[in-house]
Amino acid sequence: MTPTPTRSARFRPDDVLELECPFTGTTVTNASRYHVSVRWPWLEVDSGAESFRWNGERALPTPEARECELFRSEPVETALKAGDTCRVGIPPTVVHVVEVHHFDPPLVTGMLPRPACYLDVLPQGETRDPELEDQAYAFDPAGGEPIGVRLLFRPYAFLEPGDEVADRDGRAWRFDAAWDWHPFDGAGPGAPAWPLALLFRGGEPAPEEAAAVGRATAAGSHAEELERWTALTLASPATGRW
């Protein structure tokens, strides 16, 4: 079974997560055809942000805006007007990670706490399109918004980016991500045939590391990892990676 991470755990591309945020009461400050602005109930204004100042509000898109947004309102956005009270939160939602961003020092956004990490995610049914810059939804997994994050599936959880393995046919591969494999023989894109033997992990792997990879790939296949991921995400790996 795949372990559940804590809020400070590391994430990586292709992780499949379930997100949820308790619905919390707030007030509508403005409403239009495309957006409903509400007083954001969790984050604080960053008085130390010199270049810009957050007004304490957040705009939630209506369906007509066609924007990716995980937070929703109750009642729905189209039923709200300025001065109404509502609740905002995230219902249980399955997403997959497309990118992980780290910031040192933490990023200045005008809001507190300042994020040290952002995850770019897509909801079920959406495949990443490299031509769309703003397709994914970004959030801080350890921020002030009480978003619960549960790891549902990590393909190739037994490997680390940069690992080198030999497959059943004796071919050597470098693992960069679940759907991003590079054969050393230059024979073209594809994926290794299981079982796998760990050859390199920042140097010669420890015996227990090599044994763990052998056990994990004694049965199954790359196709089964992909099938499980696809069943959860209802998406395809990003174009150009598989």
CSV table of C-alpha atoms in Angstrom, one decimal:
chain,number,residue,atom,x,y,z
A,1,MET,CA,0.0,0.0,0.0
A,2,THR,CA,1.3,3.5,-0.8
A,3,PRO,CA,2.0,5.5,2.3
A,4,THR,CA,0.2,8.7,3.2
A,5,PRO,CA,2.5,11.7,3.4
A,6,THR,CA,2.5,14.4,6.1
A,7,ARG,CA,2.0,18.0,5.0
A,8,SER,CA,5.8,18.4,5.0
A,9,ALA,CA,6.4,15.4,2.9
A,10,ARG,CA,8.1,15.5,-0.5
A,11,PHE,CA,5.9,15.3,-3.6
A,12,ARG,CA,6.9,14.6,-7.2
A,13,PRO,CA,5.3,14.8,-10.6
A,14,ASP,CA,2.7,12.1,-11.4
A,15,ASP,CA,1.7,11.7,-7.8
A,16,VAL,CA,-2.1,11.1,-7.6
A,17,LEU,CA,-3.6,13.0,-4.6
A,18,GLU,CA,-7.0,13.4,-3.0
A,19,LEU,CA,-7.5,17.0,-1.7
A,20,GLU,CA,-10.1,18.3,0.7
A,21,CYS,CA,-10.6,21.5,2.6
A,22,PRO,CA,-13.4,22.0,5.2
A,23,PHE,CA,-16.1,24.4,4.0
A,24,THR,CA,-15.9,27.7,6.0
A,25,GLY,CA,-18.2,30.6,6.2
A,26,THR,CA,-17.4,34.0,4.6
A,27,THR,CA,-19.0,36.9,2.8
A,28,VAL,CA,-19.4,37.8,-0.8
A,29,THR,CA,-17.8,41.2,-1.7
A,30,ASN,CA,-18.5,41.2,-5.5
A,31,ALA,CA,-20.2,39.1,-8.1
A,32,SER,CA,-20.0,39.2,-11.9
A,33,ARG,CA,-20.8,36.9,-14.8
A,34,TYR,CA,-17.3,35.3,-14.6
A,35,HIS,CA,-16.2,35.6,-11.0
A,36,VAL,CA,-17.5,35.8,-7.4
A,37,SER,CA,-15.1,37.6,-4.9
A,38,VAL,CA,-15.2,36.6,-1.2
A,39,ARG,CA,-13.4,37.5,1.9
A,40,TRP,CA,-10.8,34.7,2.2
A,41,PRO,CA,-11.2,33.1,5.6
A,42,TRP,CA,-7.7,31.7,6.1
A,43,LEU,CA,-4.7,33.7,4.9
A,44,GLU,CA,-3.4,37.0,6.3
A,45,VAL,CA,-2.1,40.1,4.6
A,46,ASP,CA,1.7,40.2,4.4
A,47,SER,CA,2.6,43.6,5.7
A,48,GLY,CA,6.2,43.0,4.7
A,49,ALA,CA,5.4,42.7,1.0
A,50,GLU,CA,6.7,45.9,-0.4
A,51,SER,CA,5.8,45.6,-4.1
A,52,PHE,CA,2.1,44.8,-3.8
A,53,ARG,CA,-0.7,44.5,-1.2
A,54,TRP,CA,-3.3,41.8,-1.0
A,55,ASN,CA,-6.9,43.1,-0.3
A,56,GLY,CA,-7.9,40.0,1.6
A,57,GLU,CA,-10.3,38.8,-1.1
A,58,ARG,CA,-10.2,35.9,-3.6
A,59,ALA,CA,-12.2,35.5,-6.8
A,60,LEU,CA,-13.8,32.2,-7.5
A,61,PRO,CA,-14.6,31.6,-11.2
A,62,THR,CA,-18.1,30.7,-12.5
A,63,PRO,CA,-18.5,27.9,-15.0
A,64,GLU,CA,-18.5,30.5,-17.8
A,65,ALA,CA,-15.0,31.6,-16.9
A,66,ARG,CA,-13.6,28.1,-17.8
A,67,GLU,CA,-10.8,28.4,-15.3
A,68,CYS,CA,-9.2,25.7,-13.2
A,69,GLU,CA,-10.2,26.2,-9.5
A,70,LEU,CA,-10.5,23.6,-6.8
A,71,PHE,CA,-12.1,25.9,-4.2
A,72,ARG,CA,-15.9,26.1,-4.6
A,73,SER,CA,-18.7,27.9,-2.8
A,74,GLU,CA,-21.9,26.7,-1.2
A,75,PRO,CA,-24.4,27.9,-2.6
A,76,VAL,CA,-22.8,27.7,-6.1
A,77,GLU,CA,-21.1,30.9,-7.5
A,78,THR,CA,-23.9,31.6,-9.9
A,79,ALA,CA,-26.4,31.9,-7.1
A,80,LEU,CA,-24.4,34.5,-5.1
A,81,LYS,CA,-24.4,38.3,-5.1
A,82,ALA,CA,-22.5,41.0,-3.1
A,83,GLY,CA,-23.4,40.9,0.6
A,84,ASP,CA,-24.5,37.3,0.6
A,85,THR,CA,-23.0,34.8,3.1
A,86,CYS,CA,-21.6,31.5,1.8
A,87,ARG,CA,-19.1,28.8,2.6
A,88,VAL,CA,-16.0,28.1,0.6
A,89,GLY,CA,-13.9,24.9,0.6
A,90,ILE,CA,-12.7,22.0,-1.5
A,91,PRO,CA,-14.9,18.8,-1.7
A,92,PRO,CA,-13.0,15.5,-2.0
A,93,THR,CA,-11.2,16.0,-5.3
A,94,VAL,CA,-8.7,13.7,-7.1
A,95,VAL,CA,-5.8,15.4,-8.8
A,96,HIS,CA,-2.4,14.5,-10.2
A,97,VAL,CA,0.8,16.5,-9.8
A,98,VAL,CA,2.3,18.0,-13.0
A,99,GLU,CA,5.1,20.1,-11.5
A,100,VAL,CA,6.6,20.8,-8.1
A,101,HIS,CA,8.1,24.2,-7.4
A,102,HIS,CA,10.4,25.0,-4.4
A,103,PHE,CA,11.2,28.5,-3.2
A,104,ASP,CA,14.2,29.5,-1.0
A,105,PRO,CA,13.5,32.0,0.4
A,106,PRO,CA,9.8,31.5,0.5
A,107,LEU,CA,7.8,33.3,-2.3
A,108,VAL,CA,6.4,36.8,-1.6
A,109,THR,CA,2.8,36.7,-2.7
A,110,GLY,CA,1.2,39.4,-0.5
A,111,MET,CA,-0.3,36.7,1.7
A,112,LEU,CA,0.9,34.9,4.8
A,113,PRO,CA,2.2,32.3,5.3
A,114,ARG,CA,4.7,32.7,2.4
A,115,PRO,CA,4.9,29.5,0.4
A,116,ALA,CA,8.1,27.4,0.2
A,117,CYS,CA,6.5,25.0,-2.2
A,118,TYR,CA,3.8,25.0,-4.8
A,119,LEU,CA,2.2,22.0,-6.4
A,120,ASP,CA,0.8,22.4,-9.9
A,121,VAL,CA,-2.1,19.9,-10.2
A,122,LEU,CA,-4.8,18.9,-12.7
A,123,PRO,CA,-8.2,17.4,-11.7
A,124,GLN,CA,-9.5,14.1,-12.9
A,125,GLY,CA,-10.1,14.0,-16.6
A,126,GLU,CA,-7.6,16.6,-17.6
A,127,THR,CA,-4.4,15.8,-19.5
A,128,ARG,CA,-1.6,18.3,-19.5
A,129,ASP,CA,-1.3,20.4,-22.6
A,130,PRO,CA,2.2,21.9,-23.0
A,131,GLU,CA,0.7,24.7,-25.1
A,132,LEU,CA,-1.5,26.0,-22.2
A,133,GLU,CA,0.5,28.0,-19.7
A,134,ASP,CA,-2.2,28.4,-17.1
A,135,GLN,CA,-3.9,25.1,-17.3
A,136,ALA,CA,-2.9,23.7,-13.9
A,137,TYR,CA,-4.0,24.8,-10.4
A,138,ALA,CA,-1.2,25.8,-8.0
A,139,PHE,CA,-1.4,25.5,-4.2
A,140,ASP,CA,0.8,25.4,-1.2
A,141,PRO,CA,0.5,21.9,0.4
A,142,ALA,CA,1.7,23.3,3.8
A,143,GLY,CA,0.1,26.7,3.7
A,144,GLY,CA,-2.5,28.5,5.8
A,145,GLU,CA,-5.4,27.0,4.0
A,146,PRO,CA,-6.3,23.7,5.8
A,147,ILE,CA,-6.1,21.5,2.7
A,148,GLY,CA,-5.9,17.9,3.5
A,149,VAL,CA,-3.6,16.0,1.1
A,150,ARG,CA,-3.7,12.2,0.8
A,151,LEU,CA,-1.5,10.3,-1.5
A,152,LEU,CA,-3.5,7.8,-3.5
A,153,PHE,CA,-0.8,6.5,-5.8
A,154,ARG,CA,2.8,7.2,-6.7
A,155,PRO,CA,3.9,5.3,-9.8
A,156,TYR,CA,7.3,3.7,-9.4
A,157,ALA,CA,7.3,4.7,-5.7
A,158,PHE,CA,10.2,2.3,-5.2
A,159,LEU,CA,12.5,4.4,-7.5
A,160,GLU,CA,14.1,7.8,-7.1
A,161,PRO,CA,14.6,10.3,-10.0
A,162,GLY,CA,18.1,9.7,-11.4
A,163,ASP,CA,18.1,6.0,-10.6
A,164,GLU,CA,19.7,3.7,-13.2
A,165,VAL,CA,18.3,0.2,-13.7
A,166,ALA,CA,18.8,-2.9,-15.9
A,167,ASP,CA,15.6,-4.5,-17.2
A,168,ARG,CA,14.7,-8.1,-17.9
A,169,ASP,CA,16.3,-7.9,-21.3
A,170,GLY,CA,19.6,-6.5,-20.0
A,171,ARG,CA,18.9,-3.0,-21.3
A,172,ALA,CA,20.1,-0.1,-19.0
A,173,TRP,CA,17.7,2.8,-18.3
A,174,ARG,CA,17.7,6.1,-16.4
A,175,PHE,CA,14.5,6.9,-14.5
A,176,ASP,CA,13.6,10.6,-14.4
A,177,ALA,CA,9.8,10.2,-13.8
A,178,ALA,CA,7.2,7.5,-14.2
A,179,TRP,CA,6.6,8.3,-17.9
A,180,ASP,CA,10.1,9.7,-18.6
A,181,TRP,CA,12.5,6.8,-19.2
A,182,HIS,CA,15.8,7.1,-21.1
A,183,PRO,CA,17.5,4.0,-22.5
A,184,PHE,CA,21.3,4.1,-22.6
A,185,ASP,CA,21.5,2.3,-25.9
A,186,GLY,CA,19.7,5.2,-27.6
A,187,ALA,CA,17.2,2.8,-29.2
A,188,GLY,CA,14.3,5.2,-28.8
A,189,PRO,CA,11.5,6.0,-26.3
A,190,GLY,CA,9.8,3.3,-24.4
A,191,ALA,CA,9.9,1.7,-20.9
A,192,PRO,CA,11.9,-1.1,-19.3
A,193,ALA,CA,10.6,-4.7,-19.0
A,194,TRP,CA,10.2,-5.9,-15.4
A,195,PRO,CA,11.8,-7.2,-13.2
A,196,LEU,CA,14.3,-4.4,-12.7
A,197,ALA,CA,17.8,-4.4,-11.1
A,198,LEU,CA,18.9,-1.2,-9.5
A,199,LEU,CA,22.4,-0.3,-10.7
A,200,PHE,CA,22.9,3.3,-9.5
A,201,ARG,CA,21.4,5.6,-6.9
A,202,GLY,CA,23.8,8.5,-6.3
A,203,GLY,CA,26.5,5.8,-6.4
A,204,GLU,CA,26.4,2.1,-5.9
A,205,PRO,CA,23.1,1.3,-4.3
A,206,ALA,CA,22.9,-0.3,-0.8
A,207,PRO,CA,22.0,-4.0,-0.8
A,208,GLU,CA,18.7,-3.3,0.8
A,209,GLU,CA,17.8,-0.7,-1.8
A,210,ALA,CA,18.6,-3.1,-4.6
A,211,ALA,CA,16.6,-5.8,-2.9
A,212,ALA,CA,13.6,-3.5,-2.5
A,213,VAL,CA,13.5,-2.7,-6.2
A,214,GLY,CA,13.8,-6.4,-7.1
A,215,ARG,CA,10.9,-7.3,-4.8
A,216,ALA,CA,8.7,-4.5,-6.1
A,217,THR,CA,9.2,-5.5,-9.8
A,218,ALA,CA,9.1,-9.3,-9.3
A,219,ALA,CA,5.6,-9.2,-10.6
A,220,GLY,CA,3.7,-6.5,-12.6
A,221,SER,CA,4.9,-4.3,-15.4
A,222,HIS,CA,5.2,-0.8,-16.6
A,223,ALA,CA,1.9,-1.2,-18.4
A,224,GLU,CA,0.2,-2.1,-15.1
A,225,GLU,CA,1.6,1.0,-13.4
A,226,LEU,CA,0.3,3.1,-16.3
A,227,GLU,CA,-3.1,1.4,-16.2
A,228,ARG,CA,-3.5,2.1,-12.4
A,229,TRP,CA,-2.5,5.7,-12.8
A,230,THR,CA,-4.8,6.2,-15.8
A,231,ALA,CA,-7.7,4.7,-13.9
A,232,LEU,CA,-7.3,7.2,-11.0
A,233,THR,CA,-6.5,10.3,-13.1
A,234,LEU,CA,-8.8,9.6,-16.1
A,235,ALA,CA,-6.0,11.3,-18.1
A,236,SER,CA,-3.0,10.4,-20.2
A,237,PRO,CA,0.6,11.2,-19.5
A,238,ALA,CA,1.7,14.5,-20.8
A,239,THR,CA,2.5,14.7,-24.5
A,240,GLY,CA,6.2,14.0,-25.2
A,241,ARG,CA,6.8,12.0,-22.0
A,242,TRP,CA,5.3,8.7,-23.1
